[in-house]
PDB file of C-alpha atoms in Angstrom:
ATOM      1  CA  UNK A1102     275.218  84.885 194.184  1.00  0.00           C
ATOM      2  CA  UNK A1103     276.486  83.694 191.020  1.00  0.00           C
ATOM      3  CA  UNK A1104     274.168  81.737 188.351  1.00  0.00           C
ATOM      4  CA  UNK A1105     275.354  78.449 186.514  1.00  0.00           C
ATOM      5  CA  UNK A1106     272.859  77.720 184.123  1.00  0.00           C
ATOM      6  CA  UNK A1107     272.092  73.876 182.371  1.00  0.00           C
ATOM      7  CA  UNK A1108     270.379  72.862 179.240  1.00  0.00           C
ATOM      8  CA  UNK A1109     268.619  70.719 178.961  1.00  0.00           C
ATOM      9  CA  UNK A1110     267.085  70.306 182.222  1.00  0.00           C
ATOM     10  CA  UNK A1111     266.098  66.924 181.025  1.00  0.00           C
ATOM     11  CA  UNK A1112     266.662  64.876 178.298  1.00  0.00           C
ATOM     12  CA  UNK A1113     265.263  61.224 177.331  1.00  0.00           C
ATOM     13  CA  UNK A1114     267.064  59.440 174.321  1.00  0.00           C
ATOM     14  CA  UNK A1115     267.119  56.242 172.677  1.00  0.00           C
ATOM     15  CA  UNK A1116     269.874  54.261 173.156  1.00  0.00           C
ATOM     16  CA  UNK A1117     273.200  54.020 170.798  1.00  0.00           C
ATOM     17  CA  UNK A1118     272.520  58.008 170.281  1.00  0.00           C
ATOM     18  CA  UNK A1119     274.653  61.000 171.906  1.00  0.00           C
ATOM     19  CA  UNK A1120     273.710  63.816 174.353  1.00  0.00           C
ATOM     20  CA  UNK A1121     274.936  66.886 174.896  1.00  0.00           C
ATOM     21  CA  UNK A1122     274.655  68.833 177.853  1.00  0.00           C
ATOM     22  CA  UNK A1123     275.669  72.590 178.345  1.00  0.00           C
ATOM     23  CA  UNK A1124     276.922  74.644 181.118  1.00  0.00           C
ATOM     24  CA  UNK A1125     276.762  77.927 181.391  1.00  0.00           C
ATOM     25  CA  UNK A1126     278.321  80.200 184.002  1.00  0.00           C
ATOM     26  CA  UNK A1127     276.275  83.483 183.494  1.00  0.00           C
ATOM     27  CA  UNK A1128     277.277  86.248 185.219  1.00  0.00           C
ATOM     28  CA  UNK A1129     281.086  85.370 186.024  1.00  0.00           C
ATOM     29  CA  UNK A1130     284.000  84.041 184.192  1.00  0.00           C
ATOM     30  CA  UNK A1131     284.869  80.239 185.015  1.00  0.00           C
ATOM     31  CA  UNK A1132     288.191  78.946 184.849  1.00  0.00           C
ATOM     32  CA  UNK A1133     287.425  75.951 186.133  1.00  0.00           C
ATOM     33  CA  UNK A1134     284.347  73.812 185.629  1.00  0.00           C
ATOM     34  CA  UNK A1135     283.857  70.134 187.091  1.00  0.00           C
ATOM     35  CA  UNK A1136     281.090  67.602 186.247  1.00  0.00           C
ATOM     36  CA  UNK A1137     279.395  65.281 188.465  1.00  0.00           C
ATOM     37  CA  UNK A1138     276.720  62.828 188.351  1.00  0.00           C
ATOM     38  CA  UNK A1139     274.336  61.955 191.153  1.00  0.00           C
ATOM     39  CA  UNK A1140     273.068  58.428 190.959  1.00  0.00           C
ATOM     40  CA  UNK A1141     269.306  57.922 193.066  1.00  0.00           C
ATOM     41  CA  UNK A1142     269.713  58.303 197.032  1.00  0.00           C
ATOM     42  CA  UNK A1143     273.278  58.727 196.118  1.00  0.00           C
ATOM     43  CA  UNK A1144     276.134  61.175 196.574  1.00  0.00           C
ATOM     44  CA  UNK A1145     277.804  63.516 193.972  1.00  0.00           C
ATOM     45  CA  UNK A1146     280.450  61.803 192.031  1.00  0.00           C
ATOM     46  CA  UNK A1147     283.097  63.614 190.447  1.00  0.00           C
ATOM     47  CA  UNK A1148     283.520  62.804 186.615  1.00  0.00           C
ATOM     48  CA  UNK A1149     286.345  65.373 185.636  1.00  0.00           C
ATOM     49  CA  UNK A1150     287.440  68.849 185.446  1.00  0.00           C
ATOM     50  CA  UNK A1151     287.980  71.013 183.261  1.00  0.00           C
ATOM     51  CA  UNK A1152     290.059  74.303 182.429  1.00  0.00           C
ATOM     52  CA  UNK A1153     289.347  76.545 179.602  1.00  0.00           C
ATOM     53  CA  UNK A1154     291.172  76.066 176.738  1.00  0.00           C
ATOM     54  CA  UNK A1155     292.779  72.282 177.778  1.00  0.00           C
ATOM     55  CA  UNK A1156     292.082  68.822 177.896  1.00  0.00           C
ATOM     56  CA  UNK A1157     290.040  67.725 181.103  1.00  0.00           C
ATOM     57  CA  UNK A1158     291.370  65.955 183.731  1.00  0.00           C
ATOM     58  CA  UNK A1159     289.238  62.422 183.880  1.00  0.00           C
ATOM     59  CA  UNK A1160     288.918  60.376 187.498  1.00  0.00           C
ATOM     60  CA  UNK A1161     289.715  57.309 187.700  1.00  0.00           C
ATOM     61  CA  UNK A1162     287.439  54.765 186.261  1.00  0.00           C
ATOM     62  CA  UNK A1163     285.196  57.688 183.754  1.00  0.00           C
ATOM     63  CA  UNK A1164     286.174  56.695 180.293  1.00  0.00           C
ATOM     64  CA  UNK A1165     287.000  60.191 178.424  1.00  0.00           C
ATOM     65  CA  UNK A1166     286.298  58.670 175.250  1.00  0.00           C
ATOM     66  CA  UNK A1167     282.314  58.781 176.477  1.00  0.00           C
ATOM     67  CA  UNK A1168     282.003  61.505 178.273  1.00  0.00           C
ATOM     68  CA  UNK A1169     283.358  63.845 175.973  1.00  0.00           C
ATOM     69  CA  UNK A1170     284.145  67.002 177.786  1.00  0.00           C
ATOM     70  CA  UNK A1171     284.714  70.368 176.104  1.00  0.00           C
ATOM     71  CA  UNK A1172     285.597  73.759 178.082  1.00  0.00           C
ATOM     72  CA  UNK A1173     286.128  75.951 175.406  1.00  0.00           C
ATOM     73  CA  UNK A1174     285.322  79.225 177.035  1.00  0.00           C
ATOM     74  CA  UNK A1175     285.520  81.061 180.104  1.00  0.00           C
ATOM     75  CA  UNK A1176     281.468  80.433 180.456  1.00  0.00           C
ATOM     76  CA  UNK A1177     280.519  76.940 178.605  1.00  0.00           C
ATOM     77  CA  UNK A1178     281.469  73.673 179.019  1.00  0.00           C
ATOM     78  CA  UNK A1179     279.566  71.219 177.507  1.00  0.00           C
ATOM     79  CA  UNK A1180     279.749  67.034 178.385  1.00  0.00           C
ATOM     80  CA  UNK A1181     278.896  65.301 175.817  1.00  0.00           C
ATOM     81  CA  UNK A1182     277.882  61.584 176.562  1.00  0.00           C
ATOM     82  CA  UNK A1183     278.232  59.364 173.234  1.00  0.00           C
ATOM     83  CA  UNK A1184     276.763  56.150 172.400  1.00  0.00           C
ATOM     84  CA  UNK A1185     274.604  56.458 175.580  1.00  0.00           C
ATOM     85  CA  UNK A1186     273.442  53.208 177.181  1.00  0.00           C
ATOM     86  CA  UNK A1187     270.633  53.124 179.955  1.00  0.00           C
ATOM     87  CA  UNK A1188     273.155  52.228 182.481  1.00  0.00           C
ATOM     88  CA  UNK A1189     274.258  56.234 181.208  1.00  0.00           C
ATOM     89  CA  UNK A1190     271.396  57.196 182.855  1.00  0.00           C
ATOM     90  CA  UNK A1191     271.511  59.535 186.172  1.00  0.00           C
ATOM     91  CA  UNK A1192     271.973  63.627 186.985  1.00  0.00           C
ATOM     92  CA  UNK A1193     274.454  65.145 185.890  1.00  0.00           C
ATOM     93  CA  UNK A1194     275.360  68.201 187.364  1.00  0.00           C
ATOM     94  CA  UNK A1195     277.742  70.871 186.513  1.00  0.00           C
ATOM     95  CA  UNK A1196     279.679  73.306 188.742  1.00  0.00           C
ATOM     96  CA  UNK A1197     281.917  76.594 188.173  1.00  0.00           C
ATOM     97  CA  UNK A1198     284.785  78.023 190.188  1.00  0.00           C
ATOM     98  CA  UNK A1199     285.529  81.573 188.945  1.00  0.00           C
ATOM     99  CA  UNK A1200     288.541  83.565 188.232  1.00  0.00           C
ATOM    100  CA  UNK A1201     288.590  85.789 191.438  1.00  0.00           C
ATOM    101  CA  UNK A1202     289.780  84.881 194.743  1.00  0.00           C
ATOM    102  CA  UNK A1203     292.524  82.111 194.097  1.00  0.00           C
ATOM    103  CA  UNK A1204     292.019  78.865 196.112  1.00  0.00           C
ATOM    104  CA  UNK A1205     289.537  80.563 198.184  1.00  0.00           C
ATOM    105  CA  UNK A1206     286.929  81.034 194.766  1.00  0.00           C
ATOM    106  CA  UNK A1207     283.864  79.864 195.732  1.00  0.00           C
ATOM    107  CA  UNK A1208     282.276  76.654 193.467  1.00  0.00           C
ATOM    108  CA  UNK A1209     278.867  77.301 192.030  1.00  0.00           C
ATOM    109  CA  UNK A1210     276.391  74.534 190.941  1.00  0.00           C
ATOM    110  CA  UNK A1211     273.662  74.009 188.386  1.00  0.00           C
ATOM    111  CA  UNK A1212     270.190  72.796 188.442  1.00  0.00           C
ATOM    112  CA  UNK A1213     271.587  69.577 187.131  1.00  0.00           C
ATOM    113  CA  UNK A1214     270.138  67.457 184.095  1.00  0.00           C
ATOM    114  CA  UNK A1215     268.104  64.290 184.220  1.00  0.00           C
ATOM    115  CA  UNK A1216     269.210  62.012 181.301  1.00  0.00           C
ATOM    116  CA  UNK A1217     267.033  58.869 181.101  1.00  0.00           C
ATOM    117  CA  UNK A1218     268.430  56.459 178.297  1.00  0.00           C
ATOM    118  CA  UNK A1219     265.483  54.189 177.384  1.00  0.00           C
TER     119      UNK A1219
ATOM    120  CA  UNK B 454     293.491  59.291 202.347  1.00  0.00           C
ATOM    121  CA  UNK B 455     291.226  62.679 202.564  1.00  0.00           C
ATOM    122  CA  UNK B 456     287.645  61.960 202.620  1.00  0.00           C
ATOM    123  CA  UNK B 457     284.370  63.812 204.258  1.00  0.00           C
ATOM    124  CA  UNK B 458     281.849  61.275 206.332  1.00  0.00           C
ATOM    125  CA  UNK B 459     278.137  62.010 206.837  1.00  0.00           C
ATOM    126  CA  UNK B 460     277.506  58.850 209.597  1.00  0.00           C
ATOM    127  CA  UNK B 461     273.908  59.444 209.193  1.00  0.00           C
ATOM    128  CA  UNK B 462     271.701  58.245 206.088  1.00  0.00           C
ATOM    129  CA  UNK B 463     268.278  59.796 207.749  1.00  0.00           C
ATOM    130  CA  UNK B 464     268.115  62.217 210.202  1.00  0.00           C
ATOM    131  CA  UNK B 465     264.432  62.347 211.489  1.00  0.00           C
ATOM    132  CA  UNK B 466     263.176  65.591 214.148  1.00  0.00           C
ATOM    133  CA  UNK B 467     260.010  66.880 215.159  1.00  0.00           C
ATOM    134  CA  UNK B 468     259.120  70.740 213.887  1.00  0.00           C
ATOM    135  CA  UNK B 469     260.375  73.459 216.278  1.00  0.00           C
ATOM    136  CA  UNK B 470     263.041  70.633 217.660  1.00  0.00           C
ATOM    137  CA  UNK B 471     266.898  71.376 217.175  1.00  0.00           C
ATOM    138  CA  UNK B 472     268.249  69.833 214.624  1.00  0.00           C
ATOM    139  CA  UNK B 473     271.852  68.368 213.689  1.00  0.00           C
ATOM    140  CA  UNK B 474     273.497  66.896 210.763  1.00  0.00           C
ATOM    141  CA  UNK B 475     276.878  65.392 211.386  1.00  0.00           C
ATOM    142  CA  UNK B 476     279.782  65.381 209.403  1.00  0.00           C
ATOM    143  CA  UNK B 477     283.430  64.309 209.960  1.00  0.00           C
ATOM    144  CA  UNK B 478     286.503  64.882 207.367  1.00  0.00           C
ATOM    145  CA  UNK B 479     289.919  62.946 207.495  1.00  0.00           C
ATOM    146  CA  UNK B 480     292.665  65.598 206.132  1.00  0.00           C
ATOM    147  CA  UNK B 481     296.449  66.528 206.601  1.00  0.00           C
ATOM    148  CA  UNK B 482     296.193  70.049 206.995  1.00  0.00           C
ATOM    149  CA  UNK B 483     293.540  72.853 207.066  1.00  0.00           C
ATOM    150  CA  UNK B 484     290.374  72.189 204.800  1.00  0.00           C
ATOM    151  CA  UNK B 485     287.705  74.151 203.482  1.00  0.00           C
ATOM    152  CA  UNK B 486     284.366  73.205 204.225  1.00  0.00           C
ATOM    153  CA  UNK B 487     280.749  73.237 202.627  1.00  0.00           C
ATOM    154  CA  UNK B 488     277.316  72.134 203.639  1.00  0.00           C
ATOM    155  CA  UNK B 489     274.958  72.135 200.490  1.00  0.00           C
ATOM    156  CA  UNK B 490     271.130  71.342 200.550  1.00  0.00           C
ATOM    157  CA  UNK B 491     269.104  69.396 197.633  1.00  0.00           C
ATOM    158  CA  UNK B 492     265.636  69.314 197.193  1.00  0.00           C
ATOM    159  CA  UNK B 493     264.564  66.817 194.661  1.00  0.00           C
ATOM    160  CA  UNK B 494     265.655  66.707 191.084  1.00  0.00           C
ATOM    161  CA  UNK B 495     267.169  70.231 191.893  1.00  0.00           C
ATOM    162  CA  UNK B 496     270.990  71.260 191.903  1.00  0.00           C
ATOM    163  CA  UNK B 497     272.217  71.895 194.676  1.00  0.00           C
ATOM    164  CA  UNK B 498     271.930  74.856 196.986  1.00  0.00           C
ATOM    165  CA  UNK B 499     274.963  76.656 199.539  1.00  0.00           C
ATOM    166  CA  UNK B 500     274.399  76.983 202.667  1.00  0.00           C
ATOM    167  CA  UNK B 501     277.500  77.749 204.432  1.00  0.00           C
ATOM    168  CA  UNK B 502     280.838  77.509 204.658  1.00  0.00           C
ATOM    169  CA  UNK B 503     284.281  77.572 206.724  1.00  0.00           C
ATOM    170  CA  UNK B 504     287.532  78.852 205.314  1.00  0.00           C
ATOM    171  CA  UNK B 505     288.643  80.561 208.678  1.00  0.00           C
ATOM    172  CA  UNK B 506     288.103  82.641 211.650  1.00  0.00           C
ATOM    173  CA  UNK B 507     285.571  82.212 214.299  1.00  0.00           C
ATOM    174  CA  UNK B 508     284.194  78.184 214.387  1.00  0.00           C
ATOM    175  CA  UNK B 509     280.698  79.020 214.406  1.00  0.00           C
ATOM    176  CA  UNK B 510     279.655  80.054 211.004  1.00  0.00           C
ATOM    177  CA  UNK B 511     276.032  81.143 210.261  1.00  0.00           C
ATOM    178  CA  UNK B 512     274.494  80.698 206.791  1.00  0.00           C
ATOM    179  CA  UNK B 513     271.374  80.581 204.792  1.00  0.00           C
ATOM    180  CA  UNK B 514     268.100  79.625 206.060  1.00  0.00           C
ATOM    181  CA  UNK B 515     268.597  80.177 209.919  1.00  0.00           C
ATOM    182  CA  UNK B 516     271.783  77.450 209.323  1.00  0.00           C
ATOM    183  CA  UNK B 517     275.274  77.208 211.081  1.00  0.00           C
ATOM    184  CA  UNK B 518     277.988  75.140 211.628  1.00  0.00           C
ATOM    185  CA  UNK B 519     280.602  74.448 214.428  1.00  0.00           C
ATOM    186  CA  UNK B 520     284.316  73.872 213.402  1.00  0.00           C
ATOM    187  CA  UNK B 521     285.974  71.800 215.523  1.00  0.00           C
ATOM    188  CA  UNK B 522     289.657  70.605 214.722  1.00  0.00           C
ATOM    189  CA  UNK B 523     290.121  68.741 217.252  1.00  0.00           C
ATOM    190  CA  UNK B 524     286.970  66.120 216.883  1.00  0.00           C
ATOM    191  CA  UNK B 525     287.694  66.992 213.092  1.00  0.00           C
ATOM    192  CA  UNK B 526     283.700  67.732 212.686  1.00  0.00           C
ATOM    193  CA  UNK B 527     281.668  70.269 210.992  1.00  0.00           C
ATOM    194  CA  UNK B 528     277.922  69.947 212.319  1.00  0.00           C
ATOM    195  CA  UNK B 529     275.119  71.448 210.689  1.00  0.00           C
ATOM    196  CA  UNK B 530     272.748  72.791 213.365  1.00  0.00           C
ATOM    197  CA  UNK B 531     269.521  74.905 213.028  1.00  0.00           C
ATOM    198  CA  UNK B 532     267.652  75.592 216.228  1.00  0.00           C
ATOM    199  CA  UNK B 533     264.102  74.974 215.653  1.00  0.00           C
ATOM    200  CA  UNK B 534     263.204  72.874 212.646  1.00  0.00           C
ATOM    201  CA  UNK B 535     261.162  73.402 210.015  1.00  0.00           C
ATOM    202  CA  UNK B 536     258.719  71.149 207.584  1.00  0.00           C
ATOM    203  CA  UNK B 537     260.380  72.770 204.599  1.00  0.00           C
ATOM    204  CA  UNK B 538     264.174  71.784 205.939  1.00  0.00           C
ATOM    205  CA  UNK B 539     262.908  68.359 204.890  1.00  0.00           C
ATOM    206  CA  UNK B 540     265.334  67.578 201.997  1.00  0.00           C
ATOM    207  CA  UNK B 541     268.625  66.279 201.231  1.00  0.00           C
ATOM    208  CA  UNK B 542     271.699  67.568 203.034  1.00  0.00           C
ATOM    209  CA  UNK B 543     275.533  67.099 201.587  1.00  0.00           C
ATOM    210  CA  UNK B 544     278.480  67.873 203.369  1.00  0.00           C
ATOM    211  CA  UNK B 545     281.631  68.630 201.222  1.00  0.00           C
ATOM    212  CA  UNK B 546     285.471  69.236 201.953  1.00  0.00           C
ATOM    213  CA  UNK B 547     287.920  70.881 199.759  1.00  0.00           C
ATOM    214  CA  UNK B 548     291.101  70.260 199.901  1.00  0.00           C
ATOM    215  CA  UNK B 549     293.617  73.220 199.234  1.00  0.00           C
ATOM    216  CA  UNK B 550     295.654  74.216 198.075  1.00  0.00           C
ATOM    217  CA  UNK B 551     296.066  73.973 194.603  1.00  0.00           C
ATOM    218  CA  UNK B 552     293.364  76.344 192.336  1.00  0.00           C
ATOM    219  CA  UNK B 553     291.496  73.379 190.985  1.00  0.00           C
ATOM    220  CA  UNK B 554     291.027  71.204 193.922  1.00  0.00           C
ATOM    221  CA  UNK B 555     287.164  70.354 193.503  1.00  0.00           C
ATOM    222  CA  UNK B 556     284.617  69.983 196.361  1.00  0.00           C
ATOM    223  CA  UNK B 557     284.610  66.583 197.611  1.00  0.00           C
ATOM    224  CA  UNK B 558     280.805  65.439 199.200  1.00  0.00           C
ATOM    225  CA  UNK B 559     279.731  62.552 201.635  1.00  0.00           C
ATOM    226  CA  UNK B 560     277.323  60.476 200.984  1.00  0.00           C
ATOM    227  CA  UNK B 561     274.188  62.696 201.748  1.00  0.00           C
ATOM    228  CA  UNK B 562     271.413  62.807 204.740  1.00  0.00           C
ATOM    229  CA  UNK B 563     268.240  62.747 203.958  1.00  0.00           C
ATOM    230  CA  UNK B 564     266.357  65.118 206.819  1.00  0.00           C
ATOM    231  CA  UNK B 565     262.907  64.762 207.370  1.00  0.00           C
ATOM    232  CA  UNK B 566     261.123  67.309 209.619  1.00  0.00           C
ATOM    233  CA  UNK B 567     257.836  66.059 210.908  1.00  0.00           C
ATOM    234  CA  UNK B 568     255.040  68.276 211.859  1.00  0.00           C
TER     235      UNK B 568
END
């Protein structure tokens, strides 16, 4: 099947800094990519999607000015939490829908990333 | 409003026993669905899936799943368990029709095969 690929796996910051995490669809083109994140003992929560080459599409109640959310090719998106507080602090996983197959195009996840925000 | 249920937080079974993992979806119209596994701080892993056809779909791991419209389910079933099932299992719905409709998951069951 196909491989979506995140770095960092994990990631511990001080808080007040920013984080970036990438995601990399590698053996298919995405032309859509969504972003969730997975609080403990919790389900996935969807944070936004995102199409290559425009603006992502936010849900309601994720402020887009801190998770900063770039798609700007067919295989990397890259979220970009600024000004991380610990409350910022979960798994966030990415997934990939490719170009083939129209509605029907199956959704692909990563391994996710671990951000602790001390 | 559209929206997948997983009515069970733990599912506990005995190795060898059958196993199910229940899910229900509320949607107007036809739906796409997805069971996914998670084992711990990993992404997550597909197991199976119904677009259409025949209601019994078989997927990874010895998996399958029963459509049923009419009780609006999708049950994940396995005949005989095993200690390595034990994990965390997500149910998810997608509702079409529009090309970037994403997967929407229930809450999650956590099943625990005992040996």
């Amino acid at each position: 099947g196909a491989v979506v690929s995140q770095h960092p796996s994990r990631v511990i910051c001080k808080s007040g800094t920013s984080v970036k995490i990438e995601c990399r669809s590698l053996d298919f083109q995405a032309t859509t990519m969504f972003w969730y994140r997975q609080f403990p003992k919790q389900s996935l929560m969807l944070m936004a999607t995102s199409n290559e080459g425009s603006k992502a599409t936010y849900e309601q109640g994720v402020e887009k000015d801190k998770f900063l959310i770039n798609h700007a090719s067919l295989t990397l998106s890259t979220l970009t939490v600024t000004s991380a507080h610990p409350e910022d602090s979960s798994f966030y996983i990415c997934s990939a829908r490719g170009t083939s197959g129209g509605p029907r195009a199956a959704q692909y996840f990563g391994p996710g990333t671990r951000l602790l925000v001390l | 409003a559209q929206s997948v249920a997983q009515p069970e937080d733990q599912v506990n079974v005995a190795e060898g026993n059958p196993l199910t993992v229940k899910c229900t979806y509320s949607v107007s119209g036809n739906p796409y669905l997805f069971w996914y596994v998670q084992y711990p701080n990993r992404g997550l892993q597909f197991l199976l899936k119904y677009i259409t056809g025949d209601n019994l779909v078989k997927g990874s791991y010895g998996f399958e799943a029963e459509f049923n419209k009419s009780q609006t389910s999708f049950h994940l079933k396995k005949p005989s368990a095993l200690v390595s099932d034990s994990a965390l299992y997500f149910c998810a719905v997608r509702f079409l029709i529009s090309g970037n409709t994403p997967l929407v998951f229930g809450k999650g069951t956590r099943l625990s095969v005992i040996a």
